[in-house]
Amino acid sequence: MSKIDKSDRINIAASPWSVFRWNPTDGCKVIAITHPLSVIYEAARHRPVSDAICFPKAVMLELLPLDDASNPFHLHHMGQAIDEALVADAEDEVPVGCVIVSLARGEVIAKAHNQKERLQDPTAHAEIVAITQAAASLGSWRLEQCILYVTLEPCAMCAGAIVQARMPLVVFGCTDPKAGACVTLFRLADDPRLNHRARVVGGVMADRCAHLLSQFFARKRALGKK
């Protein structure tokens, strides 16, 4: 790598970035995050970040907004939500999984999947279970520095819970044409009439998320024909 002149470096302390460090297993390094629009990341560069108070402007060119469904931060965490959906599938629950990331802590603080059948609880959607876990982990119902990842577009109940938890961002996999309340049937999460609104990003690993659901319901239909 060529030597970088000091004039080509940016002082984090003089910018609005809230710095944290987190190292997912896929090799990406999240260096810093702004509220809550963009992530600066390095993919497989393995550049030390111990002195991340300053870093090259070149890294700024790799900035991807959090409303970009291809953001590696989203892909990594949606992968974890899919893992939870697979657990639900193995338990004969509708395969929907959810994880919640705390930006303040720089870590996942909740993982959950649908448990309606197991608990015989109509409210035991993956999002509701995960939000309860996250609030317990933080000791606060206000999840203002958290991102929720879920494999299926939240329903009206879950979208309402996201708003009540003051979450700034919800990221989902595939849309729900029958019950989706974030973009498909309603826009509850970012309704301007509400006192709090969450930004919504959809379509992250949508095909894989939808495939899990279609396989599950195909098996159910096949069993019903026997």
Short mmCIF file of C-alpha atoms in Angstrom, two decimals:
data_model
loop_
_atom_site.label_atom_id
_atom_site.label_comp_id
_atom_site.label_asym_id
_atom_site.label_seq_id
_atom_site.Cartn_x
_atom_site.Cartn_y
_atom_site.Cartn_z
CA MET A 1 0.00 0.00 0.00
CA SER A 2 1.30 3.45 -0.86
CA LYS A 3 2.10 5.86 1.92
CA ILE A 4 -0.86 8.06 2.87
CA ASP A 5 -0.25 11.71 3.52
CA LYS A 6 -1.74 13.26 6.64
CA SER A 7 -3.88 15.50 4.45
CA ASP A 8 -5.62 12.38 3.20
CA ARG A 9 -6.72 11.31 6.66
CA ILE A 10 -9.93 12.14 8.45
CA ASN A 11 -10.14 12.89 12.14
CA ILE A 12 -12.98 10.84 13.60
CA ALA A 13 -13.03 12.98 16.72
CA ALA A 14 -13.97 16.01 14.61
CA SER A 15 -16.80 14.19 12.82
CA PRO A 16 -20.24 12.96 13.92
CA TRP A 17 -19.21 9.32 13.87
CA SER A 18 -19.92 7.19 16.89
CA VAL A 19 -17.03 4.74 16.93
CA PHE A 20 -17.18 1.10 17.92
CA ARG A 21 -15.29 -2.00 16.82
CA TRP A 22 -16.84 -5.31 15.88
CA ASN A 23 -15.36 -8.25 14.01
CA PRO A 24 -17.86 -10.64 12.39
CA THR A 25 -16.61 -14.06 11.42
CA ASP A 26 -16.79 -13.33 7.69
CA GLY A 27 -13.78 -11.03 7.89
CA CYS A 28 -15.50 -7.67 7.55
CA LYS A 29 -14.58 -5.03 10.08
CA VAL A 30 -17.13 -2.47 11.06
CA ILE A 31 -15.05 0.52 12.11
CA ALA A 32 -17.63 3.17 12.75
CA ILE A 33 -21.27 4.03 12.33
CA THR A 34 -23.17 7.25 11.99
CA HIS A 35 -26.74 7.67 13.20
CA PRO A 36 -28.15 5.57 11.58
CA LEU A 37 -27.41 6.14 7.91
CA SER A 38 -24.02 4.70 6.97
CA VAL A 39 -21.41 2.13 7.90
CA ILE A 40 -17.72 2.46 7.15
CA TYR A 41 -16.29 -0.98 6.71
CA GLU A 42 -13.27 -2.81 5.37
CA ALA A 43 -13.80 -6.13 3.62
CA ALA A 44 -10.93 -8.56 4.11
CA ARG A 45 -8.36 -5.75 4.36
CA HIS A 46 -7.37 -6.78 7.88
CA ARG A 47 -6.07 -3.27 8.47
CA PRO A 48 -5.44 -2.64 12.19
CA VAL A 49 -8.10 -0.45 13.74
CA SER A 50 -6.52 0.04 17.15
CA ASP A 51 -5.68 3.62 16.16
CA ALA A 52 -8.94 4.12 14.24
CA ILE A 53 -9.25 7.71 15.41
CA CYS A 54 -7.84 8.53 11.96
CA PHE A 55 -8.04 6.52 8.77
CA PRO A 56 -7.57 7.11 5.03
CA LYS A 57 -10.15 8.91 2.95
CA ALA A 58 -9.93 5.90 0.65
CA VAL A 59 -11.93 3.98 3.22
CA MET A 60 -14.63 6.62 2.94
CA LEU A 61 -15.11 5.57 -0.67
CA GLU A 62 -16.18 2.15 0.62
CA LEU A 63 -18.97 3.69 2.65
CA LEU A 64 -22.30 1.96 2.02
CA PRO A 65 -25.53 3.43 3.35
CA LEU A 66 -27.54 1.31 5.72
CA ASP A 67 -30.49 1.62 3.36
CA ASP A 68 -28.53 -0.43 0.80
CA ALA A 69 -29.73 -4.05 0.92
CA SER A 70 -26.29 -5.25 -0.24
CA ASN A 71 -24.50 -3.78 2.77
CA PRO A 72 -22.28 -6.58 4.20
CA PHE A 73 -23.34 -5.59 7.72
CA HIS A 74 -26.92 -6.47 6.75
CA LEU A 75 -25.95 -9.66 4.93
CA HIS A 76 -24.01 -10.95 7.90
CA HIS A 77 -26.82 -10.40 10.39
CA MET A 78 -29.55 -11.60 8.06
CA GLY A 79 -27.55 -14.79 7.80
CA GLN A 80 -27.87 -15.16 11.56
CA ALA A 81 -31.62 -14.51 11.33
CA ILE A 82 -31.85 -17.24 8.69
CA ASP A 83 -30.08 -19.61 11.09
CA GLU A 84 -32.85 -18.87 13.61
CA ALA A 85 -35.47 -19.51 10.92
CA LEU A 86 -33.91 -22.92 10.31
CA VAL A 87 -34.28 -23.70 14.02
CA ALA A 88 -37.97 -22.78 13.76
CA ASP A 89 -38.33 -25.04 10.72
CA ALA A 90 -36.80 -27.95 12.64
CA GLU A 91 -39.35 -27.35 15.41
CA ASP A 92 -42.21 -27.36 12.87
CA GLU A 93 -42.78 -23.65 13.39
CA VAL A 94 -43.21 -21.19 10.52
CA PRO A 95 -39.54 -20.52 9.63
CA VAL A 96 -39.05 -16.89 10.59
CA GLY A 97 -35.95 -15.78 12.48
CA CYS A 98 -34.86 -12.51 14.04
CA VAL A 99 -31.72 -10.99 15.55
CA ILE A 100 -31.19 -7.60 17.15
CA VAL A 101 -27.85 -5.78 17.07
CA SER A 102 -26.90 -3.14 19.61
CA LEU A 103 -24.82 -0.44 17.94
CA ALA A 104 -23.77 0.90 21.34
CA ARG A 105 -22.35 -2.46 22.37
CA GLY A 106 -21.28 -3.56 18.91
CA GLU A 107 -22.81 -7.00 19.30
CA VAL A 108 -25.90 -9.14 18.81
CA ILE A 109 -28.05 -8.92 21.95
CA ALA A 110 -31.04 -11.06 20.91
CA LYS A 111 -31.73 -14.08 18.73
CA ALA A 112 -35.17 -15.63 18.34
CA HIS A 113 -37.54 -17.51 16.05
CA ASN A 114 -41.26 -18.15 15.85
CA GLN A 115 -42.60 -20.06 18.87
CA LYS A 116 -46.37 -19.79 18.41
CA GLU A 117 -46.94 -23.55 18.34
CA ARG A 118 -44.50 -24.41 21.10
CA LEU A 119 -45.85 -21.77 23.49
CA GLN A 120 -49.42 -21.73 22.14
CA ASP A 121 -49.06 -17.97 22.21
CA PRO A 122 -50.38 -15.92 19.26
CA THR A 123 -47.94 -13.11 20.09
CA ALA A 124 -44.81 -15.32 20.03
CA HIS A 125 -43.53 -14.06 16.70
CA ALA A 126 -39.76 -13.98 16.24
CA GLU A 127 -39.66 -10.19 16.48
CA ILE A 128 -41.65 -10.02 19.72
CA VAL A 129 -39.50 -12.67 21.40
CA ALA A 130 -36.31 -10.94 20.23
CA ILE A 131 -37.47 -7.47 21.35
CA THR A 132 -38.25 -8.88 24.80
CA GLN A 133 -34.77 -10.44 24.96
CA ALA A 134 -33.08 -7.23 23.83
CA ALA A 135 -34.92 -5.09 26.38
CA ALA A 136 -33.89 -7.52 29.13
CA SER A 137 -30.28 -7.47 27.93
CA LEU A 138 -30.11 -3.66 27.96
CA GLY A 139 -32.28 -3.21 31.03
CA SER A 140 -34.43 -0.77 29.10
CA TRP A 141 -37.44 -0.92 26.81
CA ARG A 142 -35.90 1.82 24.68
CA LEU A 143 -33.94 0.10 21.90
CA GLU A 144 -32.89 3.40 20.35
CA GLN A 145 -29.44 2.24 19.23
CA CYS A 146 -30.46 -1.14 17.86
CA ILE A 147 -31.15 -2.67 14.46
CA LEU A 148 -33.70 -5.46 14.07
CA TYR A 149 -33.15 -8.10 11.38
CA VAL A 150 -35.98 -10.47 10.47
CA THR A 151 -36.38 -12.90 7.59
CA LEU A 152 -40.01 -11.95 6.83
CA GLU A 153 -41.59 -8.50 6.64
CA PRO A 154 -43.09 -7.72 10.08
CA CYS A 155 -46.84 -7.93 10.59
CA ALA A 156 -48.92 -5.16 12.16
CA MET A 157 -48.29 -6.45 15.68
CA CYS A 158 -44.53 -6.64 15.23
CA ALA A 159 -44.28 -3.33 13.37
CA GLY A 160 -46.14 -1.73 16.26
CA ALA A 161 -43.72 -3.27 18.75
CA ILE A 162 -40.77 -1.95 16.74
CA VAL A 163 -42.21 1.55 16.93
CA GLN A 164 -42.96 1.19 20.65
CA ALA A 165 -39.34 0.10 21.26
CA ARG A 166 -38.08 3.26 19.51
CA MET A 167 -35.91 1.23 17.13
CA PRO A 168 -34.29 3.38 14.42
CA LEU A 169 -33.98 0.70 11.75
CA VAL A 170 -35.66 -2.57 10.75
CA VAL A 171 -34.21 -4.81 8.05
CA PHE A 172 -36.25 -7.66 6.60
CA GLY A 173 -35.73 -10.39 4.04
CA CYS A 174 -38.80 -11.17 1.92
CA THR A 175 -42.10 -9.32 1.74
CA ASP A 176 -45.32 -10.75 3.15
CA PRO A 177 -48.17 -10.23 0.66
CA LYS A 178 -50.81 -11.32 3.18
CA ALA A 179 -49.73 -9.56 6.36
CA GLY A 180 -46.75 -7.28 5.68
CA ALA A 181 -47.12 -4.05 7.62
CA CYS A 182 -43.88 -2.24 6.74
CA VAL A 183 -44.17 -1.83 2.97
CA THR A 184 -46.70 -4.26 1.50
CA LEU A 185 -50.14 -3.70 3.06
CA PHE A 186 -49.32 -0.89 5.49
CA ARG A 187 -46.36 1.36 6.35
CA LEU A 188 -46.70 1.32 10.13
CA ALA A 189 -42.99 1.46 10.96
CA ASP A 190 -42.37 4.77 9.19
CA ASP A 191 -45.85 6.32 9.29
CA PRO A 192 -45.25 10.10 9.60
CA ARG A 193 -48.32 10.44 11.81
CA LEU A 194 -46.63 8.52 14.63
CA ASN A 195 -44.39 10.09 17.25
CA HIS A 196 -41.58 7.67 16.39
CA ARG A 197 -40.62 6.19 13.05
CA ALA A 198 -38.20 3.45 12.06
CA ARG A 199 -36.40 3.38 8.75
CA VAL A 200 -37.16 0.23 6.77
CA VAL A 201 -34.86 -1.75 4.49
CA GLY A 202 -36.32 -4.75 2.68
CA GLY A 203 -35.10 -7.40 0.27
CA VAL A 204 -31.96 -8.49 2.13
CA MET A 205 -31.32 -12.12 1.06
CA ALA A 206 -34.97 -12.17 0.04
CA ASP A 207 -34.80 -15.24 -2.19
CA ARG A 208 -33.29 -17.42 0.50
CA CYS A 209 -35.77 -16.20 3.10
CA ALA A 210 -38.72 -16.78 0.77
CA HIS A 211 -37.44 -20.24 -0.19
CA LEU A 212 -37.52 -21.37 3.44
CA LEU A 213 -41.14 -20.31 3.76
CA SER A 214 -42.28 -21.78 0.45
CA GLN A 215 -40.65 -25.12 1.28
CA PHE A 216 -42.31 -25.19 4.69
CA PHE A 217 -45.80 -24.51 3.36
CA ALA A 218 -45.31 -26.92 0.44
CA ARG A 219 -44.63 -29.69 2.96
CA LYS A 220 -47.73 -28.69 4.91
CA ARG A 221 -49.88 -28.79 1.77
CA ALA A 222 -48.46 -32.19 0.81
CA LEU A 223 -49.29 -33.61 4.23
CA GLY A 224 -52.80 -32.22 3.96
CA LYS A 225 -53.39 -34.15 0.73
CA LYS A 226 -52.58 -37.49 2.34
#
